[in-house]
mmCIF file of C-alpha atoms in Angstrom:
data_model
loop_
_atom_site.group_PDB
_atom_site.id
_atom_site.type_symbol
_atom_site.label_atom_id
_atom_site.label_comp_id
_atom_site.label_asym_id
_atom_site.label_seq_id
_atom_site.Cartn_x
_atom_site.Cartn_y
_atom_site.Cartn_z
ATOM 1 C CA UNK A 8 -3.175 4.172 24.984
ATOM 2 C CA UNK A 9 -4.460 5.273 21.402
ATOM 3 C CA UNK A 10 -5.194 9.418 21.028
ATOM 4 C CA UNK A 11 -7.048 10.585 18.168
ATOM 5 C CA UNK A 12 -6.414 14.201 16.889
ATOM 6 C CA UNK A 13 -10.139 15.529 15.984
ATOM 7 C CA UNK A 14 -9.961 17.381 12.664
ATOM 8 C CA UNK A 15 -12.284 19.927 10.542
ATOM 9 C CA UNK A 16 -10.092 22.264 8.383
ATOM 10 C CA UNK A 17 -7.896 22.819 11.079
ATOM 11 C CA UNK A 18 -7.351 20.957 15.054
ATOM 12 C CA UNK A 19 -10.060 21.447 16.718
ATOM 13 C CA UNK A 20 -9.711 19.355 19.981
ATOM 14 C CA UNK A 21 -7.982 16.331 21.158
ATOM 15 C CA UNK A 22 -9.516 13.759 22.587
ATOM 16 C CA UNK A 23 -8.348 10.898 24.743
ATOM 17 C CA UNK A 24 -9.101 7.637 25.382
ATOM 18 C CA UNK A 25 -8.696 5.543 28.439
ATOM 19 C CA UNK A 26 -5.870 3.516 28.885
ATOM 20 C CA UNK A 27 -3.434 2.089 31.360
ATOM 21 C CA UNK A 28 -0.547 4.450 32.906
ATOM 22 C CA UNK A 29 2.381 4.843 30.556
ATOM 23 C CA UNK A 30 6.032 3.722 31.388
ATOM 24 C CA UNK A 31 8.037 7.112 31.041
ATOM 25 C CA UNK A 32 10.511 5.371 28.042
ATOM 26 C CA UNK A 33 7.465 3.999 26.427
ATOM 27 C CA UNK A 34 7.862 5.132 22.240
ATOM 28 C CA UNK A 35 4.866 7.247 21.393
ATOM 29 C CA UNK A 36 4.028 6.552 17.345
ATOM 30 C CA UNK A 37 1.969 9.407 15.672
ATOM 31 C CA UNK A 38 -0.458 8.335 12.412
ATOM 32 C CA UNK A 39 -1.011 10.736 10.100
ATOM 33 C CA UNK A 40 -4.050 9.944 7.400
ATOM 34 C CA UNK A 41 -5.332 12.208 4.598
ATOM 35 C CA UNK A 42 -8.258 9.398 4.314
ATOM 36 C CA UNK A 43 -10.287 8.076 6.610
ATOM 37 C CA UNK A 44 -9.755 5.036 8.720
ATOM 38 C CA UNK A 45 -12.878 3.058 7.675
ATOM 39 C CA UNK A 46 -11.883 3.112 3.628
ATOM 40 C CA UNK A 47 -11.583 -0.297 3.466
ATOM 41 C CA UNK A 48 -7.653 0.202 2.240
ATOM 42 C CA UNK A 49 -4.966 2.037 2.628
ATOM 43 C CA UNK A 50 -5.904 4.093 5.430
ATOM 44 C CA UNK A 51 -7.638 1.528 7.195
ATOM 45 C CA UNK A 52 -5.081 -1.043 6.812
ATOM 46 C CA UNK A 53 -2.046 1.157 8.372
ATOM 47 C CA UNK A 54 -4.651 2.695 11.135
ATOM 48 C CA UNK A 55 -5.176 -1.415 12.189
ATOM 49 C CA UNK A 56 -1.634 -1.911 12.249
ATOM 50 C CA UNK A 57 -1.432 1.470 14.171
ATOM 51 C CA UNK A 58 -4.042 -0.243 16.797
ATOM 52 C CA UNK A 59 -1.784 -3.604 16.990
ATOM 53 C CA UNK A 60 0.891 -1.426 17.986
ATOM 54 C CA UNK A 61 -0.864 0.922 20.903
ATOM 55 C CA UNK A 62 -1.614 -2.923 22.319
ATOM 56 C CA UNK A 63 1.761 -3.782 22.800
ATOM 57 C CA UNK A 64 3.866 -2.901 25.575
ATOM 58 C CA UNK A 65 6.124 -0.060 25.582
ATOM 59 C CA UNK A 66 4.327 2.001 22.873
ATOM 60 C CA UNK A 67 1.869 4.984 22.974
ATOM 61 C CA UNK A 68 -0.112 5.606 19.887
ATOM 62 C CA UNK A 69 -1.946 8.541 18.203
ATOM 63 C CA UNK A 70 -3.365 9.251 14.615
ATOM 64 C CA UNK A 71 -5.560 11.580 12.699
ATOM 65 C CA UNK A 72 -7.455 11.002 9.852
ATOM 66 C CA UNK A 73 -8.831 12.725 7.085
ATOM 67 C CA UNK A 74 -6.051 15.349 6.757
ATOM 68 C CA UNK A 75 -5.954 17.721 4.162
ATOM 69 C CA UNK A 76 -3.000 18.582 2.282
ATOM 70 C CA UNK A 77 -3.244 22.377 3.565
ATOM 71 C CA UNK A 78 -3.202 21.114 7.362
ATOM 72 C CA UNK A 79 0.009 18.815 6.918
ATOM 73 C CA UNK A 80 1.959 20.916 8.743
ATOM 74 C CA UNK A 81 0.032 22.413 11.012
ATOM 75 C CA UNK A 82 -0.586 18.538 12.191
ATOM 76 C CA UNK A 83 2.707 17.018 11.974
ATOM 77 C CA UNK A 84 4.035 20.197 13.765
ATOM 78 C CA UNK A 85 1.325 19.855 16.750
ATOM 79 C CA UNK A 86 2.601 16.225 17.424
ATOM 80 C CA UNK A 87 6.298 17.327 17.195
ATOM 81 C CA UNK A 88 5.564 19.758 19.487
ATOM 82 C CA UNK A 89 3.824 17.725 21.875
ATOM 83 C CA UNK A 90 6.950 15.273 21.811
ATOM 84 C CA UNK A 91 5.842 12.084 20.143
ATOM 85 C CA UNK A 92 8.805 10.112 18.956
ATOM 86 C CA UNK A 93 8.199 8.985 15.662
ATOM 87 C CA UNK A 94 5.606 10.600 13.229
ATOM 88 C CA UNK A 95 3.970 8.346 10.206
ATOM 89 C CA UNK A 96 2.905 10.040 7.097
ATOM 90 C CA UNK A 97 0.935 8.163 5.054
ATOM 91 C CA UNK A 98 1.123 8.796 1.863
ATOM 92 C CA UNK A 99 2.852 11.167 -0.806
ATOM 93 C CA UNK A 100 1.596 14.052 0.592
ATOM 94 C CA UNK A 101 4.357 13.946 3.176
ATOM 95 C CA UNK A 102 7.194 13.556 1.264
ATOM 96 C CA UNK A 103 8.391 17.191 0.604
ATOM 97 C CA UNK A 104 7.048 18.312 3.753
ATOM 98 C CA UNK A 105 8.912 16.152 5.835
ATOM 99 C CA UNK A 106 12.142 17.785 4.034
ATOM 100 C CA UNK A 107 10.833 21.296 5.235
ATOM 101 C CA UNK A 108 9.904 20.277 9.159
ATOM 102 C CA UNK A 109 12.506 17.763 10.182
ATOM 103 C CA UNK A 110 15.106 19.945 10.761
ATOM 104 C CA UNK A 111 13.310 21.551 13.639
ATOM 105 C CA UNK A 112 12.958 18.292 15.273
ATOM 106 C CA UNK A 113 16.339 16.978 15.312
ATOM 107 C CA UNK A 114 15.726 14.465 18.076
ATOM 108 C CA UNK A 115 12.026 12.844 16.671
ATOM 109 C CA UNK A 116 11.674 10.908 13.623
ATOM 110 C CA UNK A 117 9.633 10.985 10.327
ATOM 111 C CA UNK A 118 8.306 8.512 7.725
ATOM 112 C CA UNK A 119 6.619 8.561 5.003
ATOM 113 C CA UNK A 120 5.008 5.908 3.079
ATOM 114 C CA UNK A 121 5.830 6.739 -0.609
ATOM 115 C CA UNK A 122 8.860 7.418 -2.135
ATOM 116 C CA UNK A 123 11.791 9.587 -1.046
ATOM 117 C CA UNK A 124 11.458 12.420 -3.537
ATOM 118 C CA UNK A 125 15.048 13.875 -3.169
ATOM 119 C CA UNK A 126 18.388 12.649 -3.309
ATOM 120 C CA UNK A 127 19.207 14.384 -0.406
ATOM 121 C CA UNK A 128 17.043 13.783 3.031
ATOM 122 C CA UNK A 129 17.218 14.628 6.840
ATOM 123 C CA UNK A 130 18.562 12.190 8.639
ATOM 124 C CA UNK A 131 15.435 11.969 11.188
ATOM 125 C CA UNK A 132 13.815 11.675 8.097
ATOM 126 C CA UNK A 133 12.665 8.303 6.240
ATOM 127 C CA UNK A 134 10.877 6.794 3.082
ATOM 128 C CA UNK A 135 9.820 3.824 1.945
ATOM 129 C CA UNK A 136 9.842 1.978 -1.413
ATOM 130 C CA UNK A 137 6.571 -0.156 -1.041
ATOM 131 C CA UNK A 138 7.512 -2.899 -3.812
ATOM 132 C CA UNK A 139 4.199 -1.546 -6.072
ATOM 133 C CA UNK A 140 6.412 -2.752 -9.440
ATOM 134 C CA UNK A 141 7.263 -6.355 -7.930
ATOM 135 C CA UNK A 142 3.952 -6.561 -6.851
ATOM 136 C CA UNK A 143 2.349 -6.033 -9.944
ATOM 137 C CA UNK A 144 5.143 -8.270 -11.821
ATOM 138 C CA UNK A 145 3.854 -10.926 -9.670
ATOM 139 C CA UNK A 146 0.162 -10.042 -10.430
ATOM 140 C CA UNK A 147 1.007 -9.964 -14.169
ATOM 141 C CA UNK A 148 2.659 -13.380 -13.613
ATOM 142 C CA UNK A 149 -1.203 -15.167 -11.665
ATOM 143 C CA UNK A 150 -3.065 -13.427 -14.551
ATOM 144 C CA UNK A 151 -1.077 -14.687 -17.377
ATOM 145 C CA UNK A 152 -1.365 -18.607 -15.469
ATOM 146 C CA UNK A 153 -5.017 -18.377 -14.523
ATOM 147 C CA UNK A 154 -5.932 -17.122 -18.363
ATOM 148 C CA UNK A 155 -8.090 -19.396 -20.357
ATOM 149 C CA UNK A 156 -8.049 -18.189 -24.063
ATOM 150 C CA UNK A 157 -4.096 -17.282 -23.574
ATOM 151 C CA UNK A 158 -4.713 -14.335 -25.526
ATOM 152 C CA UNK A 159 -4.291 -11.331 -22.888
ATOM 153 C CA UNK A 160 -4.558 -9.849 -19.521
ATOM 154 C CA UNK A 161 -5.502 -6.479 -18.517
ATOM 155 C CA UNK A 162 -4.406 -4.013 -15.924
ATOM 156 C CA UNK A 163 -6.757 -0.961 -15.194
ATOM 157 C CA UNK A 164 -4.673 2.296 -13.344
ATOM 158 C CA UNK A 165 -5.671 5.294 -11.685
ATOM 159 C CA UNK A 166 -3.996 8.603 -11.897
ATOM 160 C CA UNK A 167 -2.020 9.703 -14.785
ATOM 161 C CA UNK A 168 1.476 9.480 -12.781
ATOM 162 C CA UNK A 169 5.148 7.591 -13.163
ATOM 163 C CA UNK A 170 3.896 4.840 -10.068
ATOM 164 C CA UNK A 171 0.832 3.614 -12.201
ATOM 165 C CA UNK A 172 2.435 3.877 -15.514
ATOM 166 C CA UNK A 173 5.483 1.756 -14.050
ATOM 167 C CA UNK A 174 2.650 -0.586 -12.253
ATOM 168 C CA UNK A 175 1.017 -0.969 -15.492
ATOM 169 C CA UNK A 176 4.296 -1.790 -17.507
ATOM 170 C CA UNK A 177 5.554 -4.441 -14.873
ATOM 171 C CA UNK A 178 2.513 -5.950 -15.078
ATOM 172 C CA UNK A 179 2.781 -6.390 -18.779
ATOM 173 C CA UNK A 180 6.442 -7.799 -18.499
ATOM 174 C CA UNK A 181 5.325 -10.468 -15.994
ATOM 175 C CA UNK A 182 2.338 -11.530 -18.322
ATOM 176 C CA UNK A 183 4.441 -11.394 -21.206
ATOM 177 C CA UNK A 184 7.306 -13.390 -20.035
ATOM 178 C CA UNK A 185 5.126 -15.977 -18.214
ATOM 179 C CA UNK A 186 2.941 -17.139 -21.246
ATOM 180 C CA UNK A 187 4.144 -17.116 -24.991
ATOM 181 C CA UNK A 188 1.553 -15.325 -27.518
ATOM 182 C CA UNK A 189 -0.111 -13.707 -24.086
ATOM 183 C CA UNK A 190 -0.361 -10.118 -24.568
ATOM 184 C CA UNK A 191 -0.245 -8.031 -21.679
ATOM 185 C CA UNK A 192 -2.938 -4.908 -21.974
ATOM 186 C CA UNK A 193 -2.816 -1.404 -19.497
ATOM 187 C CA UNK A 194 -5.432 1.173 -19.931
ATOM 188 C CA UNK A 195 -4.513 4.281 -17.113
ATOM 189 C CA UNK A 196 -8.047 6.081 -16.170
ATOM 190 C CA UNK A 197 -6.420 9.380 -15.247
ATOM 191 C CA UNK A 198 -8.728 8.729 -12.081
ATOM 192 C CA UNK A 199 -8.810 6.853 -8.678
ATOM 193 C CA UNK A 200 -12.486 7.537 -7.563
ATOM 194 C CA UNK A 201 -13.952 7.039 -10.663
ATOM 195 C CA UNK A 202 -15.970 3.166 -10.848
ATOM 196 C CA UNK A 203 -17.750 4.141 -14.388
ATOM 197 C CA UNK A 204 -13.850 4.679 -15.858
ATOM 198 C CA UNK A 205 -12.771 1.611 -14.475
ATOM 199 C CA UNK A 206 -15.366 -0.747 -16.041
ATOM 200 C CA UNK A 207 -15.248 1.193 -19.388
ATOM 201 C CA UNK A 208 -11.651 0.385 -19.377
ATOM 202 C CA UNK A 209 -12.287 -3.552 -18.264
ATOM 203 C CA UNK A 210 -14.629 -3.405 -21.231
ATOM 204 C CA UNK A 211 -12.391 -2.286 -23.501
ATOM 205 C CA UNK A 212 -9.764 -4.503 -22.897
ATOM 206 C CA UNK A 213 -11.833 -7.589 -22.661
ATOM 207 C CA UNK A 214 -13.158 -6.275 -26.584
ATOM 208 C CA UNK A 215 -9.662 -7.076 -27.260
ATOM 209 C CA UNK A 216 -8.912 -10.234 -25.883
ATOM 210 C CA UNK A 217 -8.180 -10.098 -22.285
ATOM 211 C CA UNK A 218 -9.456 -12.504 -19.849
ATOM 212 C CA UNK A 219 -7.982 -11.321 -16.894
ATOM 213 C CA UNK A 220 -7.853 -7.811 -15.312
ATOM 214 C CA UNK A 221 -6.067 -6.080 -12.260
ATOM 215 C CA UNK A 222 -6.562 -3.176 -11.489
ATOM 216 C CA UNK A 223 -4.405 -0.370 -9.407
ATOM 217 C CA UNK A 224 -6.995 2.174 -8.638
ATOM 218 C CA UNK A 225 -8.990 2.006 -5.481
ATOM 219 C CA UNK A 226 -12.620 2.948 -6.421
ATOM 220 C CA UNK A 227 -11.956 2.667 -10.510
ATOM 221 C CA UNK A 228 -10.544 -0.233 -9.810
ATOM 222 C CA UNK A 229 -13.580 -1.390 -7.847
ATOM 223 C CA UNK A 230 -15.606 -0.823 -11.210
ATOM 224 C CA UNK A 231 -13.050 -2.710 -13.312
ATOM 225 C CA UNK A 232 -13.828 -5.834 -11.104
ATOM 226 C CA UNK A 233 -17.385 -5.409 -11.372
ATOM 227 C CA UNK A 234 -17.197 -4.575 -14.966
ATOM 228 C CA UNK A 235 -14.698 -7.585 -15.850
ATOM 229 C CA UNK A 236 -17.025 -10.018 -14.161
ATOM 230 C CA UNK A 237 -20.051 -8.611 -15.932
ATOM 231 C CA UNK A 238 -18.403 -9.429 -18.769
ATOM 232 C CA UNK A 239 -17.311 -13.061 -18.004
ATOM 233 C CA UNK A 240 -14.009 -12.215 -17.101
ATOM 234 C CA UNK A 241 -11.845 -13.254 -13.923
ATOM 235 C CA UNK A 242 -10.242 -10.444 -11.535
ATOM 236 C CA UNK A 243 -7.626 -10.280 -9.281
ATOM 237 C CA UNK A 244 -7.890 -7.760 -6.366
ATOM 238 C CA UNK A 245 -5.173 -4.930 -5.235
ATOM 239 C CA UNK A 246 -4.176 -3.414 -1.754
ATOM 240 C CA UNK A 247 -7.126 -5.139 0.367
ATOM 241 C CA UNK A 248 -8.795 -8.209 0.364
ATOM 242 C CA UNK A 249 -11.505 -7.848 -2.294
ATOM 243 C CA UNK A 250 -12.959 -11.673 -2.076
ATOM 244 C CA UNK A 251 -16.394 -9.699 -1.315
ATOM 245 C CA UNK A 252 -16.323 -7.833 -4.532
ATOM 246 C CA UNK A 253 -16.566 -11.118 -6.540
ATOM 247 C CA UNK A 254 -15.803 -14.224 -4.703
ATOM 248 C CA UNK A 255 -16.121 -16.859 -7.793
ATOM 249 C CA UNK A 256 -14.824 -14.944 -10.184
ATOM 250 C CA UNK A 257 -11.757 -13.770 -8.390
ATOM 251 C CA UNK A 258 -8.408 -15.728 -7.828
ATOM 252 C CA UNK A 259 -6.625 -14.134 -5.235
ATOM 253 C CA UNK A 260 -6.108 -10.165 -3.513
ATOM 254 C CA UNK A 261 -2.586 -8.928 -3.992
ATOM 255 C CA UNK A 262 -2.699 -7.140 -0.436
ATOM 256 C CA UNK A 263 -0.574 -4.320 1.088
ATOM 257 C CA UNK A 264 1.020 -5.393 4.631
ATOM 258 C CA UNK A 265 0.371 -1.739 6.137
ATOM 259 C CA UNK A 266 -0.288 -2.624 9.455
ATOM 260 C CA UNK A 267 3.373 -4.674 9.037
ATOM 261 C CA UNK A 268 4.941 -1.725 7.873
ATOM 262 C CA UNK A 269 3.740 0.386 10.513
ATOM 263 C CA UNK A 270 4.753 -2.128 13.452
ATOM 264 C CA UNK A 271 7.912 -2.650 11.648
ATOM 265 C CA UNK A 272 8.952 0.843 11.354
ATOM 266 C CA UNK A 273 7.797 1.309 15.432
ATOM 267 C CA UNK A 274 9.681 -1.541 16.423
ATOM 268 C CA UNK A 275 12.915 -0.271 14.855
ATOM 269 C CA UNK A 276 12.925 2.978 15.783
ATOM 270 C CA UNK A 277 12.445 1.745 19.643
ATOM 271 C CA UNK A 278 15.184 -0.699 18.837
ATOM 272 C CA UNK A 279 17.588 2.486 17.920
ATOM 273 C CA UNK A 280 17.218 1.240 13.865
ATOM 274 C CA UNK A 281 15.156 3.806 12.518
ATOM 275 C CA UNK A 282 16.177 4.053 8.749
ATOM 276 C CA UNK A 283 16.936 7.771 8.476
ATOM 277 C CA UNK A 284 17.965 9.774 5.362
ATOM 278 C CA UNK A 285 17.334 6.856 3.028
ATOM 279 C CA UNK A 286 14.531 4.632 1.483
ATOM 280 C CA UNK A 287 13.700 1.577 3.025
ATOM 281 C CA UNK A 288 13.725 -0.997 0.686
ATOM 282 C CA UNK A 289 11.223 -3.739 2.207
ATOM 283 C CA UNK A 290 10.796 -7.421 0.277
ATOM 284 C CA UNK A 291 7.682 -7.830 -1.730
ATOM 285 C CA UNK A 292 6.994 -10.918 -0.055
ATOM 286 C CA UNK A 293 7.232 -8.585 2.957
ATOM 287 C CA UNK A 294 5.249 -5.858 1.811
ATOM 288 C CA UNK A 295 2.718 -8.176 -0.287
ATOM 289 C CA UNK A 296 0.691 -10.857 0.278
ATOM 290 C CA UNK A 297 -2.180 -13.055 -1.294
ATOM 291 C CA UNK A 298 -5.377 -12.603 0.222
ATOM 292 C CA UNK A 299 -8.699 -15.055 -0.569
ATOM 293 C CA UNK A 300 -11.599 -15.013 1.678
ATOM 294 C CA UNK A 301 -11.216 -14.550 5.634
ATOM 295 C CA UNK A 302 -8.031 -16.855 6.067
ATOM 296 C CA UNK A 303 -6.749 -18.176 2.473
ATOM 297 C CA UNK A 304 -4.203 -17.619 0.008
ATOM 298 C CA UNK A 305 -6.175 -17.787 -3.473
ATOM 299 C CA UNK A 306 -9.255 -19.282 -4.717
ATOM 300 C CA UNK A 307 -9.180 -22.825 -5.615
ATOM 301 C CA UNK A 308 -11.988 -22.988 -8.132
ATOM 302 C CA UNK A 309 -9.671 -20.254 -10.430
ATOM 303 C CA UNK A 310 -5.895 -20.933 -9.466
ATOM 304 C CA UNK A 311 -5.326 -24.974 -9.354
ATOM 305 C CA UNK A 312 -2.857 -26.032 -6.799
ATOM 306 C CA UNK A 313 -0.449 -26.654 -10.027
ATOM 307 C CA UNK A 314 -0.509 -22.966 -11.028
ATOM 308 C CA UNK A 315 -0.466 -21.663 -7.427
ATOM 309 C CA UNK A 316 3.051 -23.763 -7.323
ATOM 310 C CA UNK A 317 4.355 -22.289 -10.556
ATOM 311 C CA UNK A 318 3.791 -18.959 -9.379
ATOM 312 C CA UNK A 319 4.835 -19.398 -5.890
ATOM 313 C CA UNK A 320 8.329 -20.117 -7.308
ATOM 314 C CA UNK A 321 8.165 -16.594 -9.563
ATOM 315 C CA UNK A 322 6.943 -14.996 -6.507
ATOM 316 C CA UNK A 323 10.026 -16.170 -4.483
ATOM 317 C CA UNK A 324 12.352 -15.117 -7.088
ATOM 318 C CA UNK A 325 10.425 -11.155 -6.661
ATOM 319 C CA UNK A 326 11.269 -11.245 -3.039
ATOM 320 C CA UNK A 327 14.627 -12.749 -3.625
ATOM 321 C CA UNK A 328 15.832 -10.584 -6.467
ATOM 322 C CA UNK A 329 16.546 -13.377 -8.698
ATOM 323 C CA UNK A 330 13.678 -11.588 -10.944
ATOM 324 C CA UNK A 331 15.003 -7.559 -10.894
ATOM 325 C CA UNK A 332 11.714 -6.148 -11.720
ATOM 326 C CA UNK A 333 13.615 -2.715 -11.399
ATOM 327 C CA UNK A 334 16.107 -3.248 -14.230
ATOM 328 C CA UNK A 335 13.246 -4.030 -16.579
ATOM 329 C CA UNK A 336 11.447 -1.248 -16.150
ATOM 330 C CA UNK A 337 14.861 1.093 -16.917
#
């Protein structure tokens, strides 16, 4: 059964939607968005994984969407109060205020996906550590392989803020170490929703050499692709599949498993595992993958089998450890 909490400033109604009879020990998950669920990424992605779950025996499911920051607590509190088990915030927004309501529900759980923001946490309380800076290692590594001058790659990022800055300079070390005389390039927008931003930036850093841009940065990073390609350059895509934004010119989607995360965190809470006062640490070939077109891996026409091998082997090493993105970046 899936119940969606109907929002406008504050809870207006709840509706529900038909469903068989639940089992009185069934886990009931609650999905908390600021975005909506038809973004095409992050919101969409965990809200799919959300819908998995609610088809799966033993669980109960619920979510709103489109939550703004000044009704976080009035929403989390409602589906405390109305006894669901385990609470999903996604996003930062949740992090501090998970701290703050916790304590009053000493026998539910809470998780947030984005960092824990304090050394000490609730223990009904949980955070996540998504693998963004392994990630974008990896991305920095496919860009510097797929680059045809050998000159350097680009990464376009979104807000002004320690995640994209790190993004940006892992990115740069796994160009950089991949390709001798590649230079890795990072041009931070200060903005998210801004496309315009995010193809001047492409533009710029295709002036200077690059052949190769990723981008961090939802909608700027939407104009980035379009702006690379415009400008002869090849892309890769972030967080969803992005073959549709420019099939030919793009070599593969580095894609967030939300809907994994989401079913994983379920799963172990029901299983008595639920990772409380601490940050789960999940691989990046967990949390990752690479996304081409409805069912592959890359595009063949821009990564040759030969390169996709070579950096198959660096991407193993990310999810191994045997590459400590981490202790670069300190």
């Amino acid at each position: 059964m899936n119940r969606r909490r109907l929002l406008c400033g504050a809870i207006l109604a709840s509706g529900l939607f038909a469903g068989p009879v639940l089992a009185a020990d069934d886990l009931r998950v609650a999905l908390i968005m600021t975005g909506p669920i038809t973004d095409g990424g992050w919101a969409q992605l965990a809200y799919e994984g959300l819908q998995d779950l609610g088809e799966t025996e033993g669980f109960e499911t619920a979510y709103a969407e489109n939550v703004g920051q000044v009704n976080i607590a009035q929403v989390v509190q409602g589906y405390a109060d109305d006894g669901y088990d385990l609470i999903i915030g996604h996003g930062y927004e949740f992090g501090s205020a998970f701290i703050e309501i916790a304590p009053d529900y000493p026998d539910q759980h809470f998780f947030a996906s984005t960092f824990q923001p304090q050394p000490e946490i609730p223990g009904n309380v949980g955070y996540v550590d998504l693998a963004y800076f392994d990630a974008s290692y990896g991305a920095g590594v496919m860009a510097a392989l797929i680059s045809e001058d050998g000159r350097a790659v680009g990464y376009v990022g979104g807000g002004d803020n320690p995640t994209q800055q790190n993004m940006k300079a892992a990115f740069i070390a796994g160009a950089e170490a991949t390709r001798d005389g590649l230079s890795g390039l990072g041009i931070i927008t200060g903005d998210y929703d801004n496309a315009g931003r995010g193809r001047e930036a492409a533009a710029a850093m295709i002036a200077n050499g690059a052949d190769v841009i990723w981008h961090g940065a939802n909608v700027t990073g939407l104009g980035a692709i379009q702006g690379a390609v415009a400008e002869g350059a090849k892309v890769l895509g972030c967080y969803s599949n992005q073959t549709d934004v420019a099939a030919e010119a793009m070599g593969a989607s580095f894609a967030m498993n939300l809907g994994w995360m989401v079913n994983e965190i379920a799963n172990r809470t029901a299983a008595g595992d639920f990772p409380g006062g601490q940050e789960w640490a999940p691989k990046v070939t967990e949390m990752w993958s690479l996304q081409y077109g409805p069912e592959g891996t890359h595009n063949p026409d821009v990564v040759s089998d030969e390169t996709w091998a070579v950096f198959q082997k660096a991407w193993q090493d990310l999810g191994s450890g045997a590459i400590d993105v981490a202790a670069l970046l300190n």
